[in-house]
Every structure is written in structure tokens, then in C-alpha cells.
Amino acid sequence: MSNTMELEEAEATADQTKTILATAHCRFCRAPLRHTFVDLGMSPLCESFLTVDQLNIMEPFYPLHVKVCDECFLVQLDQYVSKEHIFTEYAYFSSYSDSWLKHASNYVDMISERLGLGAKSLAVELASNDGYLLQYFLKKGIPVLGVEPAVNVAKCAEEKGVTTLVKFFGCQTAREMVANGQAADLVVGNNVLAQVPDLNDFAGGIQIVLKPGGVATLEFPHLSRLMEENQYDTIYHEHFSYFSLITVEKIFAAHGLVLFDVDEIPTHGGSIRIYLRHLNDTSKPVKPSVVNLRQRELAAGLDRMETYANFAEQVIDSKHKLLELLIRLRREGKRVAGYGAPGKGNTLLNYCGIRKDFLDFTVDRNPYKHGRFLPGTHIPIFPVERIRERRPEYILILPWNLKDEIVSQLGYVREWGAKFIVPIPMARILD
Ligand SMILES: [Zn+2]
């Protein structure tokens, strides 16, 4: 076959791909998805940690090609894997992060006082994980119900006394809960919205399960922070959607819920917590915080396609800077270890092509991950003590959102003069 023919074939395949992409539709408004936000290439599922037996077999990789809808500006990823697959054995246990537990406990203090919750109320958390949050309501005598599809983490919640419905949440589950007398005064959803395959079913479910005067609060990483700070590593297959205030407001308005307040919070690199109520519950007026943030998003251009088109260039620049730093350190003969094995680390390492040629190993506090290997890059995961044993000169912090906590936990590395590296927004060595 001649070169020309091969090229023509390749072009035909590329055209086909375009056709397939153009048939994808927005998860919320169903408009055709025509624009790329960023294409991070092929990556394995970020929570699929491998055992030693699995290192020698084929490993599935899926595209991490993020699009943006030109109708509603929802930034989104095609769903390549079923939600059942993602949640069968969910490796993320919320209780392994001290700062996250503190965040949960502070939230519970704030919201129970603000809403006047007591022994006759019901606080429901969607994707309640191992009960890391609901346990603090129980301590105050406030009844709780968790909804969590992953069996293994739900079991840990039950052991803490947190009653847990092992189910996916949506309109059907919401109707069953109401029928069982489990309508909620408060619905909490922390870092779950991004993982919802059917946004309309989920938002509709909240509308159903929430009592007439009830409040729902949802926390999720803020798209404008992701864009401003190059947080491309927070993109992974398990996160289907990335939200701005202007888009999330539209989604809930379509289901009779009004976004009446918003807090900007530092978790996960910059999140927002939105407060929702029923359309006819006029006892809770829309606060200036909502108007202000909406105006800032419009001023930043989040309602214009050209703003989204610039993101991909920044990401490439960030990758090049991280590789330049690591190449320099390795050429100088320095040993570099990782800290953490979070989902975001796997996106970063696979996209940048960082394997054992750059990172000797990584460590994590979660025993589930010990003795396993990072998906795609096959970097081994050890208990944190390995840092003290091996004394690497540099430690690349993969969960950079927890960098202060990690630097203080690992204070002892100063004994041998080790330094920390953060990869995002641009790679740098911490002083
Ligand atoms: Zn849309």
C-alpha cells in the first residue's frame, strides 16, 4: 500500500471520529457537543489500583477528552464506564484525610445551627462514603441517613452507627425514601455532583426528597478555579461534569430549585458550596453572595466560548514545566518519590508520562493501596514510613490541595534536607 493511500485512510478515520464526537450530546441540555475544552489523551480509570498479578496483563485506557457545551457551558466528559463499574469497590475512604474530617465537622456545626436542626430533623447525605460527615450529626443527636452505592465504604459507615441505604440516588430512590418517611430537612452532597451520570435525574431526586422548607447544600470544585489555576489533574473519568455557578444555577432551576446562597471554600483546590431551596419557599431570599459570584463569572467570560478555548494551551505549558524540572533533578542524580495516590495524581502522571523513570515510588496513608500499583504508570505504593527508610531528596506532592497538611506531617524529612515539589498550577519546589 502506498503512503498516499495510508494517509487517505488515516484522514477518513479522523473524519469518522469527528462524526462520532459530533453525535455526543450535553448531559444537561442535550445540545450537540462540538467544542474541545482539553484533550488529555488516553488514561486508565484513576481508582483502578493494580495488584502485582495484574501488572502483566492488558489494562484498559479510555479517552480523557473534555468538551464544553456551547448552549449551557457545562464542561463535561463522555461516560466511558458504567457507574456500577466505578463504584463496585470504591477505594476512596474520606476518613483518611484529617483536614477533610475537620472540614466536615465545621460544616455540621455551622449548618445545624443555621437551620436549627434537632432530634426531629433528618439529615441525608448523598454519596455518604464511610460516614465521615454524618457521624458528626449523630453526636449532636440529629437523625441521619446516608445514601451510598459502594458496598465496602457503606459497611464502614454502618460500623460508625450511620444508617446507610446502599443505592444510587435519583428520582426513584427519592420517591422510595419519601414513601418510607425519610423526606429530608437537609440534603448534603459533597463532591458527588461531578460523578452523577444523569444530572437531571439527580437534581429531580433532590427536589422530591427535600421537605417543603428544607435546604440542600452541595459542594463541588469550582470550574473557574480549575481554569485559573491549571487544575487539569482534577479531570478524570469518574468526574463527568465540571461546574460554574452560572451553569449549576440553570440545572437546578430546571428542576424547581432556587440557588439562594453560595460559599467559596478552599477544599479540593477551590470549591463552592451552593444552597438550594424549593421555588415557592420565599422565606429564604437570594443572597448578595450569589449575585456577586455570578457577576464575577460573567466578567471572567464564563459565558463565552473563547474563554474555554484558551485552557488547553495553559495545560500543555504546565506539563512541559513539570517534565523540565523532573528531568533536571534526575540528571543531577536526585531521587524523587511521590506522596499520595489520589485520583488526580493518576491523571497527572499518565498525561505527563511520569513513570518509575522519574518517581521511584509513592506512599499513601490508606492501607487498601499498600502493595498495589498506580494504574497506567505502575508506580508502587508503600506505607508513608517508606519515605523515612529511603530518604528521597525530593517529594512530589500529588494531592497538592493538602500540601500544608502533608508538609507538616512529614516535618522529619528536614533531617536529611529533602524538599517538596508541587506540580500545579506550575511545577515548583517549595521553600
Ligand atoms: Zn448543554
Short mmCIF file of C-alpha atoms and ligand atoms in Angstrom, two decimals:
data_model
loop_
_atom_site.label_atom_id
_atom_site.label_comp_id
_atom_site.label_asym_id
_atom_site.label_seq_id
_atom_site.Cartn_x
_atom_site.Cartn_y
_atom_site.Cartn_z
CA MET A 1 0.00 0.00 0.00
CA SER A 2 1.37 3.42 -0.93
CA ASN A 3 1.96 6.19 1.58
CA THR A 4 -0.74 8.29 -0.06
CA MET A 5 -3.31 5.57 0.45
CA GLU A 6 -2.32 5.17 4.09
CA LEU A 7 -2.67 8.89 4.62
CA GLU A 8 -6.06 8.93 2.96
CA GLU A 9 -7.18 6.10 5.20
CA ALA A 10 -5.96 7.89 8.28
CA GLU A 11 -7.85 11.00 7.20
CA ALA A 12 -11.02 9.00 6.66
CA THR A 13 -10.68 7.56 10.16
CA ALA A 14 -10.18 11.05 11.59
CA ASP A 15 -13.34 12.20 9.80
CA GLN A 16 -15.25 9.28 11.28
CA THR A 17 -14.03 10.20 14.74
CA LYS A 18 -15.27 13.75 14.22
CA THR A 19 -18.69 12.41 13.24
CA ILE A 20 -18.82 10.25 16.35
CA LEU A 21 -17.82 13.19 18.57
CA ALA A 22 -20.42 15.44 16.97
CA THR A 23 -23.14 12.98 17.89
CA ALA A 24 -22.37 13.31 21.60
CA HIS A 25 -24.87 15.47 23.45
CA CYS A 26 -24.76 17.67 26.53
CA ARG A 27 -25.53 15.77 29.73
CA PHE A 28 -27.85 18.57 30.85
CA CYS A 29 -29.40 20.42 27.89
CA ARG A 30 -28.90 17.77 25.15
CA ALA A 31 -27.30 20.22 22.68
CA PRO A 32 -24.67 18.59 20.42
CA LEU A 33 -21.13 18.80 21.86
CA ARG A 34 -18.89 20.42 19.25
CA HIS A 35 -16.05 22.02 21.23
CA THR A 36 -12.99 20.62 22.97
CA PHE A 37 -12.12 22.03 26.40
CA VAL A 38 -8.94 19.96 26.80
CA ASP A 39 -7.77 16.61 25.46
CA LEU A 40 -5.59 14.75 27.99
CA GLY A 41 -5.14 11.70 25.77
CA MET A 42 -5.75 8.14 26.89
CA SER A 43 -5.78 7.24 30.58
CA PRO A 44 -6.79 4.25 32.73
CA LEU A 45 -9.55 4.65 35.35
CA CYS A 46 -7.87 6.53 38.15
CA GLU A 47 -9.09 4.35 41.01
CA SER A 48 -8.11 1.04 39.37
CA PHE A 49 -5.06 0.29 41.50
CA LEU A 50 -3.31 -2.85 40.33
CA THR A 51 -2.14 -5.87 42.29
CA VAL A 52 1.18 -7.45 41.42
CA ASP A 53 -0.61 -10.18 39.41
CA GLN A 54 -2.29 -7.55 37.24
CA LEU A 55 0.94 -5.86 36.11
CA ASN A 56 1.45 -8.35 33.33
CA ILE A 57 -1.96 -8.17 31.71
CA MET A 58 -3.69 -5.73 29.39
CA GLU A 59 -5.02 -2.61 31.05
CA PRO A 60 -7.96 -0.63 29.61
CA PHE A 61 -7.31 3.04 28.74
CA TYR A 62 -10.12 5.48 27.87
CA PRO A 63 -10.03 8.94 26.30
CA LEU A 64 -9.86 11.91 28.68
CA HIS A 65 -11.24 14.29 26.10
CA VAL A 66 -13.25 17.04 27.79
CA LYS A 67 -15.86 19.05 25.86
CA VAL A 68 -17.79 22.19 26.61
CA CYS A 69 -21.41 22.75 25.62
CA ASP A 70 -21.93 25.96 23.64
CA GLU A 71 -25.54 26.27 24.89
CA CYS A 72 -25.22 25.90 28.69
CA PHE A 73 -21.38 25.93 29.12
CA LEU A 74 -21.35 22.65 31.02
CA VAL A 75 -17.80 21.26 30.83
CA GLN A 76 -18.09 17.50 30.55
CA LEU A 77 -16.58 14.17 29.75
CA ASP A 78 -18.25 11.35 27.90
CA GLN A 79 -19.17 8.49 30.18
CA TYR A 80 -16.99 5.58 29.13
CA VAL A 81 -17.69 3.30 32.04
CA SER A 82 -20.82 2.39 33.94
CA LYS A 83 -21.39 3.91 37.34
CA GLU A 84 -21.60 0.34 38.67
CA HIS A 85 -18.06 -0.29 37.48
CA ILE A 86 -16.73 2.85 39.16
CA PHE A 87 -18.44 2.21 42.48
CA THR A 88 -18.18 -1.55 42.92
CA GLU A 89 -15.13 -1.37 45.12
CA TYR A 90 -14.54 2.30 45.71
CA ALA A 91 -11.05 2.79 47.12
CA TYR A 92 -11.53 6.31 48.44
CA PHE A 93 -12.25 6.42 52.14
CA SER A 94 -12.99 10.01 53.15
CA SER A 95 -11.82 9.43 56.72
CA TYR A 96 -8.15 9.13 55.73
CA SER A 97 -7.72 12.89 55.48
CA ASP A 98 -7.55 14.87 58.73
CA SER A 99 -8.28 18.20 57.10
CA TRP A 100 -11.31 16.78 55.30
CA LEU A 101 -12.71 15.46 58.60
CA LYS A 102 -12.18 18.87 60.18
CA HIS A 103 -13.99 20.47 57.24
CA ALA A 104 -16.92 18.05 57.72
CA SER A 105 -17.14 18.71 61.44
CA ASN A 106 -17.08 22.51 60.98
CA TYR A 107 -19.80 22.26 58.33
CA VAL A 108 -22.04 20.20 60.65
CA ASP A 109 -21.67 22.80 63.43
CA MET A 110 -22.49 25.64 61.04
CA ILE A 111 -25.46 24.08 59.23
CA SER A 112 -27.19 22.55 62.27
CA GLU A 113 -27.18 25.95 63.93
CA ARG A 114 -28.20 27.84 60.81
CA LEU A 115 -31.17 25.54 60.09
CA GLY A 116 -31.97 24.80 63.73
CA LEU A 117 -31.71 21.02 63.24
CA GLY A 118 -32.64 18.79 66.17
CA ALA A 119 -33.91 15.38 67.27
CA LYS A 120 -36.94 15.60 64.94
CA SER A 121 -34.96 16.56 61.83
CA LEU A 122 -33.43 14.28 59.23
CA ALA A 123 -30.07 15.00 57.62
CA VAL A 124 -29.48 12.99 54.44
CA GLU A 125 -26.14 12.77 52.71
CA LEU A 126 -25.86 11.65 49.08
CA ALA A 127 -22.69 9.60 48.48
CA SER A 128 -22.14 9.44 52.23
CA ASN A 129 -18.95 7.39 51.83
CA ASP A 130 -17.75 5.90 55.13
CA GLY A 131 -19.97 8.16 57.28
CA TYR A 132 -17.13 10.70 57.73
CA LEU A 133 -19.68 13.59 57.82
CA LEU A 134 -22.93 12.15 59.15
CA GLN A 135 -21.14 10.87 62.29
CA TYR A 136 -20.93 14.50 63.50
CA PHE A 137 -24.73 14.97 63.22
CA LEU A 138 -25.21 11.79 65.29
CA LYS A 139 -23.02 13.27 68.05
CA LYS A 140 -25.48 16.18 68.21
CA GLY A 141 -28.49 13.84 68.41
CA ILE A 142 -29.66 14.70 64.88
CA PRO A 143 -31.01 11.64 62.97
CA VAL A 144 -29.21 10.81 59.73
CA LEU A 145 -29.49 8.67 56.64
CA GLY A 146 -26.66 8.03 54.22
CA VAL A 147 -27.13 7.06 50.58
CA GLU A 148 -24.02 5.34 49.24
CA PRO A 149 -23.70 2.90 46.33
CA ALA A 150 -20.29 1.42 47.20
CA VAL A 151 -20.83 -1.60 49.44
CA ASN A 152 -17.41 -1.61 51.12
CA VAL A 153 -17.46 2.03 52.23
CA ALA A 154 -21.15 1.81 53.24
CA LYS A 155 -20.19 -1.06 55.56
CA CYS A 156 -17.67 1.21 57.35
CA ALA A 157 -20.42 3.81 57.77
CA GLU A 158 -22.76 1.25 59.36
CA GLU A 159 -19.97 0.34 61.80
CA LYS A 160 -19.96 4.00 62.91
CA GLY A 161 -23.72 3.80 63.51
CA VAL A 162 -24.59 5.72 60.32
CA THR A 163 -27.69 4.10 58.77
CA THR A 164 -26.91 3.75 55.07
CA LEU A 165 -29.04 2.97 52.05
CA VAL A 166 -26.78 1.12 49.60
CA LYS A 167 -28.15 2.67 46.39
CA PHE A 168 -27.56 5.18 43.64
CA PHE A 169 -29.51 8.37 44.22
CA GLY A 170 -32.04 9.68 41.71
CA CYS A 171 -35.79 10.29 41.35
CA GLN A 172 -36.72 6.65 42.02
CA THR A 173 -34.66 6.35 45.22
CA ALA A 174 -36.02 9.76 46.33
CA ARG A 175 -39.63 8.57 45.89
CA GLU A 176 -38.89 5.41 47.89
CA MET A 177 -37.33 7.49 50.67
CA VAL A 178 -40.36 9.80 50.84
CA ALA A 179 -42.67 6.75 50.92
CA ASN A 180 -40.61 5.41 53.87
CA GLY A 181 -40.98 8.67 55.82
CA GLN A 182 -37.40 9.71 55.01
CA ALA A 183 -38.02 13.15 53.49
CA ALA A 184 -35.12 15.42 54.40
CA ASP A 185 -34.77 18.72 56.25
CA LEU A 186 -31.23 18.85 54.95
CA VAL A 187 -29.73 17.15 51.91
CA VAL A 188 -25.93 17.24 51.74
CA GLY A 189 -23.92 16.34 48.66
CA ASN A 190 -20.16 16.82 48.93
CA ASN A 191 -18.13 16.12 45.81
CA VAL A 192 -20.83 13.95 44.30
CA LEU A 193 -22.32 16.20 41.61
CA ALA A 194 -19.35 15.71 39.29
CA GLN A 195 -19.86 11.95 39.46
CA VAL A 196 -23.54 11.95 38.56
CA PRO A 197 -24.13 10.39 35.11
CA ASP A 198 -27.71 11.69 34.83
CA LEU A 199 -27.77 15.23 36.20
CA ASN A 200 -31.46 15.75 35.53
CA ASP A 201 -32.44 12.59 37.44
CA PHE A 202 -30.22 13.59 40.36
CA ALA A 203 -31.49 17.20 40.57
CA GLY A 204 -35.08 15.93 40.22
CA GLY A 205 -34.41 13.50 43.10
CA ILE A 206 -33.30 16.30 45.41
CA GLN A 207 -36.46 18.23 44.57
CA ILE A 208 -38.52 15.14 45.54
CA VAL A 209 -36.75 14.16 48.77
CA LEU A 210 -36.45 17.69 50.20
CA LYS A 211 -39.22 18.75 52.63
CA PRO A 212 -41.10 21.96 51.62
CA GLY A 213 -38.96 24.17 53.93
CA GLY A 214 -35.80 22.09 53.54
CA VAL A 215 -32.36 23.09 52.30
CA ALA A 216 -29.89 21.21 50.15
CA THR A 217 -26.19 22.10 50.13
CA LEU A 218 -23.81 20.78 47.51
CA GLU A 219 -20.06 21.25 47.38
CA PHE A 220 -18.01 20.76 44.26
CA PRO A 221 -14.78 22.08 42.77
CA HIS A 222 -15.34 25.44 41.11
CA LEU A 223 -14.71 25.45 37.37
CA SER A 224 -13.31 28.98 37.38
CA ARG A 225 -10.62 27.93 39.89
CA LEU A 226 -9.84 24.85 37.79
CA MET A 227 -9.30 27.14 34.81
CA GLU A 228 -7.42 29.92 36.60
CA GLU A 229 -5.06 27.52 38.36
CA ASN A 230 -4.50 24.86 35.69
CA GLN A 231 -6.03 22.13 37.80
CA TYR A 232 -6.31 19.78 34.84
CA ASP A 233 -5.39 16.83 37.07
CA THR A 234 -8.79 17.11 38.77
CA ILE A 235 -10.22 15.83 35.49
CA TYR A 236 -10.78 12.09 35.50
CA HIS A 237 -13.19 9.53 34.11
CA GLU A 238 -15.09 9.33 37.38
CA HIS A 239 -15.80 13.07 37.17
CA PHE A 240 -18.25 13.51 34.33
CA SER A 241 -19.03 17.23 34.81
CA TYR A 242 -17.26 20.47 35.89
CA PHE A 243 -19.44 23.34 37.08
CA SER A 244 -19.54 27.10 37.15
CA LEU A 245 -22.17 28.89 39.23
CA ILE A 246 -24.00 30.14 36.13
CA THR A 247 -24.38 26.59 34.78
CA VAL A 248 -25.29 24.84 38.03
CA GLU A 249 -27.91 27.50 38.70
CA LYS A 250 -29.58 26.67 35.35
CA ILE A 251 -29.51 22.93 36.07
CA PHE A 252 -31.33 23.21 39.40
CA ALA A 253 -33.73 25.91 38.15
CA ALA A 254 -34.89 23.38 35.55
CA HIS A 255 -35.99 21.18 38.48
CA GLY A 256 -37.79 23.79 40.60
CA LEU A 257 -34.87 24.54 42.94
CA VAL A 258 -33.52 28.03 43.61
CA LEU A 259 -29.83 28.66 44.36
CA PHE A 260 -30.16 31.21 47.17
CA ASP A 261 -26.71 31.31 48.77
CA VAL A 262 -23.13 30.33 47.97
CA ASP A 263 -19.91 29.99 49.98
CA GLU A 264 -16.47 29.91 48.43
CA ILE A 265 -14.39 27.34 50.28
CA PRO A 266 -10.76 26.22 49.97
CA THR A 267 -11.33 22.44 49.70
CA HIS A 268 -10.10 20.49 46.66
CA GLY A 269 -8.21 23.46 45.28
CA GLY A 270 -11.16 25.86 45.48
CA SER A 271 -14.77 24.73 45.72
CA ILE A 272 -18.15 26.33 46.05
CA ARG A 273 -20.95 25.28 48.38
CA ILE A 274 -24.36 26.12 46.96
CA TYR A 275 -27.58 26.32 48.99
CA LEU A 276 -30.83 25.27 47.30
CA ARG A 277 -34.47 25.57 48.31
CA HIS A 278 -37.85 24.97 46.70
CA LEU A 279 -39.03 27.65 44.23
CA ASN A 280 -42.08 28.51 46.37
CA ASP A 281 -40.16 28.75 49.69
CA THR A 282 -39.88 32.53 49.68
CA SER A 283 -38.75 32.62 53.33
CA LYS A 284 -35.17 32.37 52.04
CA PRO A 285 -34.34 35.31 49.74
CA VAL A 286 -31.47 35.09 47.25
CA LYS A 287 -28.35 36.49 48.95
CA PRO A 288 -25.90 39.05 47.53
CA SER A 289 -23.21 36.31 47.53
CA VAL A 290 -25.00 34.68 44.59
CA VAL A 291 -25.31 37.92 42.64
CA ASN A 292 -21.64 38.78 43.27
CA LEU A 293 -20.23 35.44 42.17
CA ARG A 294 -22.46 35.36 39.11
CA GLN A 295 -21.18 38.81 38.12
CA ARG A 296 -17.55 37.72 38.62
CA GLU A 297 -18.07 34.66 36.42
CA LEU A 298 -19.61 36.79 33.69
CA ALA A 299 -16.73 39.28 33.97
CA ALA A 300 -14.28 36.34 33.62
CA GLY A 301 -16.07 35.35 30.40
CA LEU A 302 -17.53 32.01 31.51
CA ASP A 303 -20.49 32.69 29.22
CA ARG A 304 -18.27 32.96 26.10
CA MET A 305 -16.74 30.09 24.15
CA GLU A 306 -13.38 31.83 23.54
CA THR A 307 -12.65 31.78 27.29
CA TYR A 308 -12.87 27.99 27.28
CA ALA A 309 -10.75 27.65 24.15
CA ASN A 310 -7.62 29.07 25.88
CA PHE A 311 -7.42 26.45 28.61
CA ALA A 312 -5.70 23.67 26.65
CA GLU A 313 -2.58 25.80 25.94
CA GLN A 314 -2.05 26.50 29.63
CA VAL A 315 -2.24 22.78 30.38
CA ILE A 316 0.45 21.90 27.84
CA ASP A 317 2.70 24.60 29.30
CA SER A 318 2.22 23.20 32.82
CA LYS A 319 3.12 19.67 31.63
CA HIS A 320 6.31 20.91 29.97
CA LYS A 321 7.42 22.79 33.10
CA LEU A 322 6.90 19.74 35.34
CA LEU A 323 8.85 17.50 32.97
CA GLU A 324 11.68 20.05 32.69
CA LEU A 325 12.02 20.10 36.48
CA LEU A 326 11.95 16.31 36.87
CA ILE A 327 14.39 15.76 34.00
CA ARG A 328 16.81 18.25 35.56
CA LEU A 329 16.61 16.61 39.01
CA ARG A 330 17.10 13.09 37.62
CA ARG A 331 20.06 14.21 35.52
CA GLU A 332 21.59 15.60 38.71
CA GLY A 333 21.18 12.12 40.21
CA LYS A 334 18.49 13.15 42.72
CA ARG A 335 15.98 10.60 43.99
CA VAL A 336 12.35 11.67 43.74
CA ALA A 337 9.43 9.95 45.49
CA GLY A 338 5.74 10.69 45.31
CA TYR A 339 3.41 11.43 48.20
CA GLY A 340 -0.16 10.20 47.89
CA ALA A 341 -2.03 8.09 45.37
CA PRO A 342 -5.09 10.24 44.70
CA GLY A 343 -7.17 10.14 41.54
CA LYS A 344 -5.72 13.49 40.49
CA GLY A 345 -2.21 12.05 40.71
CA ASN A 346 -3.08 9.40 38.19
CA THR A 347 -4.36 11.89 35.64
CA LEU A 348 -1.23 13.98 36.07
CA LEU A 349 1.24 11.08 35.87
CA ASN A 350 -0.42 9.44 32.87
CA TYR A 351 -0.86 12.69 30.95
CA CYS A 352 2.73 13.76 31.61
CA GLY A 353 4.18 10.27 31.06
CA ILE A 354 5.79 10.11 34.51
CA ARG A 355 6.61 6.52 35.45
CA LYS A 356 9.30 4.80 37.52
CA ASP A 357 11.87 6.57 35.34
CA PHE A 358 11.01 9.74 37.33
CA LEU A 359 9.33 8.58 40.56
CA ASP A 360 10.85 5.62 42.43
CA PHE A 361 7.69 5.00 44.44
CA THR A 362 4.81 6.76 46.10
CA VAL A 363 3.32 6.45 49.59
CA ASP A 364 -0.22 6.70 50.93
CA ARG A 365 -1.95 6.55 54.31
CA ASN A 366 -4.72 4.28 53.01
CA PRO A 367 -3.77 0.61 53.71
CA TYR A 368 -6.03 -0.51 50.83
CA LYS A 369 -3.45 0.89 48.42
CA HIS A 370 -0.33 -0.59 50.03
CA GLY A 371 1.38 -3.22 47.90
CA ARG A 372 -0.63 -2.09 44.88
CA PHE A 373 0.49 -0.08 41.86
CA LEU A 374 -0.77 3.13 40.27
CA PRO A 375 -2.91 2.49 37.18
CA GLY A 376 -1.14 3.06 33.89
CA THR A 377 2.20 4.17 35.32
CA HIS A 378 2.69 1.10 37.58
CA ILE A 379 4.47 3.12 40.27
CA PRO A 380 4.44 1.04 43.51
CA ILE A 381 2.52 2.36 46.56
CA PHE A 382 4.00 1.93 50.04
CA PRO A 383 3.07 2.99 53.58
CA VAL A 384 4.26 6.52 54.47
CA GLU A 385 7.18 5.10 56.55
CA ARG A 386 8.96 4.27 53.29
CA ILE A 387 9.90 7.97 53.00
CA ARG A 388 11.89 7.76 56.24
CA GLU A 389 13.56 4.50 55.18
CA ARG A 390 14.56 5.62 51.68
CA ARG A 391 15.28 9.31 52.32
CA PRO A 392 14.47 10.69 48.86
CA GLU A 393 15.87 14.18 48.14
CA TYR A 394 12.59 15.39 46.60
CA ILE A 395 8.96 14.53 47.32
CA LEU A 396 6.35 15.29 44.66
CA ILE A 397 3.05 16.03 46.42
CA LEU A 398 0.28 14.59 44.26
CA PRO A 399 -2.70 15.74 46.40
CA TRP A 400 -1.39 19.33 46.22
CA ASN A 401 -4.67 20.59 47.72
CA LEU A 402 -3.47 19.04 51.02
CA LYS A 403 0.11 20.32 50.74
CA ASP A 404 0.18 22.23 54.04
CA GLU A 405 -1.10 19.22 55.97
CA ILE A 406 1.41 16.91 54.24
CA VAL A 407 4.41 19.21 54.69
CA SER A 408 3.65 19.44 58.40
CA GLN A 409 3.10 15.64 58.79
CA LEU A 410 6.41 14.99 57.06
CA GLY A 411 8.37 17.61 59.04
CA TYR A 412 11.04 14.97 59.77
CA VAL A 413 12.30 14.96 56.16
CA ARG A 414 14.21 18.15 57.04
CA GLU A 415 16.64 15.83 58.90
CA TRP A 416 18.17 14.92 55.55
CA GLY A 417 17.32 18.17 53.73
CA ALA A 418 14.56 16.82 51.49
CA LYS A 419 12.41 19.31 49.57
CA PHE A 420 8.80 19.20 48.39
CA ILE A 421 7.55 19.76 44.84
CA VAL A 422 4.01 20.77 43.90
CA PRO A 423 3.05 20.15 40.26
CA ILE A 424 0.10 22.58 39.92
CA PRO A 425 -0.56 25.30 38.69
CA MET A 426 3.08 25.29 37.51
CA ALA A 427 5.71 22.91 38.91
CA ARG A 428 7.74 24.46 41.72
CA ILE A 429 9.97 23.45 44.62
CA LEU A 430 8.60 24.66 47.98
CA ASP A 431 10.98 26.76 50.10
ZN ZN B 1 -25.59 21.99 27.49
#
